[in-house]
Short mmCIF file of C-alpha atoms in Angstrom, two decimals:
data_model
loop_
_atom_site.label_atom_id
_atom_site.label_comp_id
_atom_site.label_asym_id
_atom_site.label_seq_id
_atom_site.Cartn_x
_atom_site.Cartn_y
_atom_site.Cartn_z
CA MET A 1 36.25 24.46 -26.38
CA THR A 2 38.59 27.03 -25.87
CA ALA A 3 39.31 30.62 -27.17
CA PRO A 4 41.76 30.78 -29.75
CA ALA A 5 45.52 31.54 -27.69
CA PRO A 6 47.10 34.68 -29.07
CA ARG A 7 50.82 34.10 -30.82
CA ARG A 8 53.48 33.79 -28.33
CA GLN A 9 57.14 34.14 -28.48
CA PRO A 10 59.01 30.56 -28.77
CA PRO A 11 60.94 29.27 -25.73
CA PRO A 12 64.11 30.81 -24.75
CA PRO A 13 67.26 28.74 -25.58
CA HIS A 14 68.43 28.53 -22.02
CA ALA A 15 64.75 27.00 -21.01
CA MET A 16 65.02 24.32 -24.11
CA ALA A 17 68.57 23.44 -22.81
CA ALA A 18 67.23 22.60 -19.20
CA PHE A 19 64.58 20.41 -20.59
CA GLY A 20 67.08 18.63 -22.94
CA ALA A 21 66.11 20.32 -25.91
CA LYS A 22 69.19 22.27 -26.73
CA GLY A 23 69.65 23.12 -30.42
CA ALA A 24 66.27 21.71 -31.24
CA ASP A 25 64.18 24.19 -33.83
CA PRO A 26 61.16 25.48 -32.19
CA GLU A 27 57.95 24.66 -34.02
CA PRO A 28 54.43 26.13 -33.17
CA MET A 29 51.80 23.64 -32.20
CA PRO A 30 48.93 23.62 -34.61
CA SER A 31 46.71 23.96 -31.18
CA GLY A 32 48.74 27.09 -30.35
CA LEU A 33 49.00 25.72 -26.64
CA GLY A 34 52.99 25.34 -27.19
CA TRP A 35 56.06 24.79 -29.28
CA ARG A 36 57.57 21.54 -30.61
CA CYS A 37 61.27 21.23 -29.78
CA GLY A 38 62.11 17.75 -31.23
CA ASP A 39 60.47 15.03 -29.08
CA LEU A 40 59.25 17.60 -26.33
CA VAL A 41 56.76 20.03 -26.33
CA LEU A 42 57.41 23.61 -24.40
CA LYS A 43 54.56 25.62 -23.06
CA PRO A 44 54.48 29.15 -20.99
CA VAL A 45 53.30 28.88 -17.46
CA HIS A 46 50.25 30.99 -16.85
CA ASP A 47 49.35 29.27 -13.60
CA ARG A 48 52.21 27.82 -11.43
CA ALA A 49 50.13 25.99 -8.81
CA ARG A 50 48.07 24.41 -11.84
CA THR A 51 51.17 23.57 -13.82
CA LEU A 52 52.93 22.02 -10.88
CA TRP A 53 49.61 19.82 -10.52
CA GLN A 54 49.35 18.79 -14.04
CA ALA A 55 52.96 17.74 -13.75
CA ARG A 56 52.64 15.49 -10.70
CA THR A 57 49.42 14.10 -11.76
CA MET A 58 50.41 12.90 -15.39
CA GLU A 59 53.61 11.34 -14.21
CA ARG A 60 51.48 8.96 -12.14
CA ILE A 61 48.64 8.21 -14.25
CA THR A 62 48.82 4.84 -16.08
CA LEU A 63 46.29 4.06 -18.92
CA PRO A 64 45.78 0.93 -20.74
CA ASP A 65 45.97 1.42 -24.30
CA VAL A 66 46.14 5.05 -24.17
CA ARG A 67 49.26 7.48 -24.88
CA VAL A 68 49.76 10.18 -22.26
CA ALA A 69 51.95 13.53 -23.04
CA ARG A 70 54.25 12.74 -19.84
CA PRO A 71 55.76 15.88 -18.07
CA VAL A 72 59.46 16.26 -18.64
CA ARG A 73 61.69 17.58 -15.58
CA SER A 74 64.90 19.86 -16.20
CA THR A 75 68.08 18.52 -15.81
CA ASP A 76 68.03 19.75 -11.98
CA GLY A 77 64.53 18.14 -11.38
CA ARG A 78 62.24 21.24 -11.82
CA SER A 79 59.04 21.51 -13.47
CA ILE A 80 59.01 24.78 -14.32
CA VAL A 81 62.05 26.75 -15.46
CA ALA A 82 61.92 30.59 -16.75
CA GLY A 83 58.47 30.52 -16.93
CA TRP A 84 58.50 27.18 -19.32
CA THR A 85 57.10 23.90 -18.71
CA ALA A 86 57.92 20.65 -21.13
CA CYS A 87 56.01 17.18 -21.93
CA ARG A 88 56.71 14.60 -24.40
CA PHE A 89 55.60 15.13 -28.00
CA ILE A 90 52.48 13.03 -28.71
CA SER A 91 52.08 12.47 -32.63
CA GLY A 92 48.75 12.74 -34.27
CA THR A 93 45.89 14.88 -34.56
CA PRO A 94 42.38 15.20 -33.81
CA GLN A 95 40.07 13.21 -35.79
CA PRO A 96 36.37 12.29 -36.12
CA ARG A 97 36.80 9.08 -34.13
CA TYR A 98 34.40 10.00 -31.61
CA ASP A 99 33.63 6.62 -30.09
CA GLU A 100 37.26 5.94 -29.38
CA LEU A 101 37.43 9.50 -28.04
CA VAL A 102 34.68 8.61 -25.63
CA LEU A 103 36.19 5.40 -24.62
CA ALA A 104 39.61 7.35 -24.17
CA ALA A 105 37.50 9.33 -21.66
CA VAL A 106 35.94 6.68 -19.96
CA LYS A 107 39.43 4.92 -19.32
CA LEU A 108 41.06 8.20 -18.20
CA HIS A 109 38.46 8.67 -15.50
CA GLN A 110 38.68 5.23 -14.41
CA ALA A 111 42.30 5.94 -13.87
CA THR A 112 41.32 9.10 -11.99
CA ALA A 113 38.82 7.93 -9.61
CA ALA A 114 41.04 8.00 -6.45
CA GLU A 115 42.80 11.46 -7.33
CA PRO A 116 42.18 14.16 -4.80
CA ARG A 117 40.40 17.39 -5.56
CA PRO A 118 43.05 19.94 -6.84
CA ASP A 119 43.24 22.92 -4.35
CA PHE A 120 42.99 25.57 -6.92
CA LEU A 121 39.77 24.38 -8.44
CA ALA A 122 37.89 26.14 -5.42
CA GLY A 123 39.31 29.91 -6.29
CA ARG A 124 39.06 29.74 -9.75
CA ARG A 125 36.96 32.56 -11.33
CA ASP A 126 37.29 32.18 -15.11
CA VAL A 127 34.46 31.99 -17.45
CA TYR A 128 34.49 28.14 -17.50
CA ALA A 129 34.67 27.74 -13.95
CA VAL A 130 31.60 29.54 -13.37
CA ALA A 131 29.72 28.18 -16.50
CA ASP A 132 30.59 24.77 -14.90
CA ARG A 133 28.95 25.85 -11.48
CA MET A 134 26.26 27.32 -13.57
CA ALA A 135 25.55 23.91 -15.12
CA TRP A 136 25.75 22.70 -11.79
CA GLU A 137 23.36 24.73 -9.97
CA GLU A 138 26.12 26.38 -7.84
CA ALA A 139 25.68 29.79 -9.34
CA GLU A 140 22.63 31.82 -10.32
CA PRO A 141 22.83 32.37 -14.13
CA GLU A 142 22.71 35.93 -15.47
CA LEU A 143 23.19 34.94 -19.11
CA ASP A 144 22.40 36.94 -22.49
CA GLU A 145 19.27 35.68 -23.84
CA ARG A 146 20.84 36.35 -27.53
CA LYS A 147 23.82 33.93 -26.87
CA GLY A 148 22.32 30.87 -25.28
CA GLY A 149 20.80 32.29 -21.97
CA GLY A 150 17.18 31.62 -23.19
CA TRP A 151 18.29 27.85 -24.23
CA PHE A 152 20.08 27.70 -20.95
CA GLU A 153 16.65 28.61 -18.97
CA VAL A 154 14.67 26.07 -20.88
CA LEU A 155 17.05 23.11 -20.49
CA ALA A 156 17.80 23.92 -17.09
CA GLY A 157 13.98 22.74 -15.99
CA ALA A 158 14.73 19.34 -16.92
CA ARG A 159 17.58 19.12 -14.58
CA ARG A 160 17.24 16.16 -11.91
CA PRO A 161 19.53 15.24 -9.00
CA VAL A 162 22.78 13.32 -10.18
CA HIS A 163 24.02 10.52 -7.41
CA GLY A 164 27.27 9.43 -8.76
CA PRO A 165 30.36 11.01 -6.76
CA ASP A 166 32.54 13.60 -7.79
CA GLN A 167 35.77 13.18 -8.70
CA LEU A 168 39.03 14.52 -11.24
CA VAL A 169 37.85 14.72 -14.58
CA HIS A 170 39.29 16.20 -17.90
CA GLY A 171 36.69 18.73 -19.19
CA GLU A 172 38.42 19.54 -22.43
CA LEU A 173 39.12 16.31 -24.28
CA PHE A 174 37.63 17.20 -27.55
CA GLY A 175 40.69 18.61 -29.64
CA ARG A 176 42.86 17.33 -26.88
CA VAL A 177 42.70 13.43 -27.83
CA LEU A 178 45.08 12.81 -30.72
CA PHE A 179 44.88 10.00 -33.47
CA ASP A 180 47.94 8.72 -35.34
CA GLY A 181 46.78 5.47 -37.51
CA ASP A 182 46.35 2.47 -35.36
CA GLU A 183 48.38 3.90 -32.57
CA PRO A 184 46.54 4.17 -29.26
CA PRO A 185 44.74 7.50 -28.81
CA GLY A 186 46.81 10.06 -27.18
CA ILE A 187 45.71 12.49 -24.47
CA VAL A 188 47.48 16.02 -24.09
CA ASP A 189 46.99 18.26 -21.32
CA PHE A 190 44.42 17.84 -18.53
CA GLU A 191 42.05 20.36 -18.15
CA PRO A 192 40.78 19.61 -14.73
CA TYR A 193 36.95 19.65 -13.03
CA PHE A 194 35.57 17.64 -9.91
CA ARG A 195 32.55 16.24 -10.97
CA PRO A 196 31.13 12.62 -11.84
CA ALA A 197 33.44 10.31 -13.97
CA GLU A 198 30.99 10.20 -17.00
CA TRP A 199 30.48 13.92 -17.36
CA GLY A 200 34.14 14.33 -18.66
CA ALA A 201 32.62 11.61 -21.52
CA ALA A 202 29.51 13.92 -21.85
CA VAL A 203 31.26 17.12 -22.64
CA ALA A 204 33.33 15.22 -25.00
CA THR A 205 30.37 13.81 -26.78
CA VAL A 206 28.28 17.30 -26.62
CA ASP A 207 31.24 18.97 -28.36
CA ALA A 208 31.47 16.17 -31.33
CA LEU A 209 27.81 16.76 -32.05
CA ALA A 210 28.04 20.64 -31.94
CA TRP A 211 31.39 21.24 -33.77
CA GLY A 212 32.58 17.76 -35.01
CA GLY A 213 29.75 16.70 -37.37
CA ALA A 214 29.04 13.58 -34.89
CA ASP A 215 26.45 11.24 -35.86
CA PRO A 216 23.58 11.78 -33.30
CA GLN A 217 23.62 8.10 -32.58
CA LEU A 218 26.66 8.79 -30.76
CA LEU A 219 24.41 9.83 -27.51
CA GLN A 220 22.49 6.71 -27.86
CA ARG A 221 25.56 4.36 -28.23
CA TRP A 222 26.89 5.36 -24.90
CA ALA A 223 23.93 5.55 -23.15
CA HIS A 224 24.44 2.79 -20.93
CA LEU A 225 26.91 4.96 -18.86
CA PRO A 226 25.56 6.11 -15.42
CA GLU A 227 23.30 8.88 -15.47
CA TRP A 228 23.91 9.65 -18.97
CA PRO A 229 20.95 11.60 -19.69
CA GLN A 230 21.49 14.03 -16.71
CA LEU A 231 25.08 14.29 -17.61
CA VAL A 232 25.08 15.31 -21.32
CA LEU A 233 22.19 17.78 -20.21
CA ARG A 234 24.84 19.48 -18.13
CA ALA A 235 27.31 19.20 -20.21
CA THR A 236 25.21 21.25 -22.58
CA LEU A 237 24.41 23.86 -20.06
CA PHE A 238 28.13 24.00 -19.25
CA ARG A 239 28.79 25.30 -23.12
CA LEU A 240 25.64 27.09 -23.38
CA ALA A 241 26.76 29.44 -20.25
CA ILE A 242 30.40 29.42 -21.82
CA ILE A 243 29.23 30.98 -24.94
CA ALA A 244 26.80 33.75 -23.36
CA LEU A 245 29.67 34.59 -20.56
CA ASP A 246 32.48 35.07 -23.13
CA ALA A 247 32.71 38.24 -24.81
CA GLU A 248 34.74 36.42 -27.79
CA PHE A 249 31.85 34.02 -28.74
CA THR A 250 29.19 35.58 -30.64
CA PRO A 251 25.47 34.26 -31.07
CA SER A 252 26.45 32.20 -34.30
CA SER A 253 28.57 30.35 -32.09
CA LEU A 254 25.21 28.61 -30.93
CA ASP A 255 24.68 27.11 -34.22
CA GLY A 256 26.23 23.78 -33.80
CA LEU A 257 25.43 23.72 -30.23
CA ARG A 258 21.58 23.79 -31.29
CA VAL A 259 22.18 20.56 -32.69
CA ALA A 260 23.42 18.97 -29.68
CA ALA A 261 20.82 20.61 -27.40
CA ARG A 262 18.08 19.00 -29.43
CA GLU A 263 19.41 15.51 -29.76
CA VAL A 264 20.09 15.83 -25.83
CA SER A 265 16.79 16.97 -25.06
CA ALA A 266 15.52 13.78 -26.63
CA LEU A 267 16.96 11.75 -24.29
CA LEU A 268 15.46 13.39 -21.25
#
């Protein structure tokens, strides 16, 4: 769940040429996260360290039966040119194929189990990073009760220790896994967190319940995953904290999340 991206200017011709997209007609991506230039997607760079990390990580991840938006280097080997980076275009759209979404999350996090913790995570102070720490009892919540703070306080009392090891996980898979007919699911971008593997699947499941109209039985179908009740609880707390902290979200943003919270509570 991310706030809408502002409208941006297309990549300049010299950046397109550097990545091998000379003469392409840039088309804004529906997600607002970049521009399609032929078989490439060019995106503006907002965090150099994170962009370089993502390029290196996505180059080496190998996933069975999952398409990955591989990074593309410039003709002289750079990952960033004139403030832009590039990756391969992955066809498809987000679709309500939620069991396949969760399975893609499980496969991804099996592949990232040995990846080191990105250095830049410790310095993050954005809303999403703070909300993550609150959900995991690493920061004290001071949340607006009208925007989810009350729900957070009630649900937080059900937290119990989670024993699974932390590892690199994608924390924003809902909307970032694309489906195109019989093609394998495709994963674009990577929003890194360092939490137990199944937490990434838990966040995607809570998002699907809250905003995707998913069948509540989705929670039950994946209950065999380790420590599932506690991980979906922390995923719910994560989303509640984001809404409470981010001025762009209003109390009405909680409507879908209340549905998810009720279903998660039934597992505890």
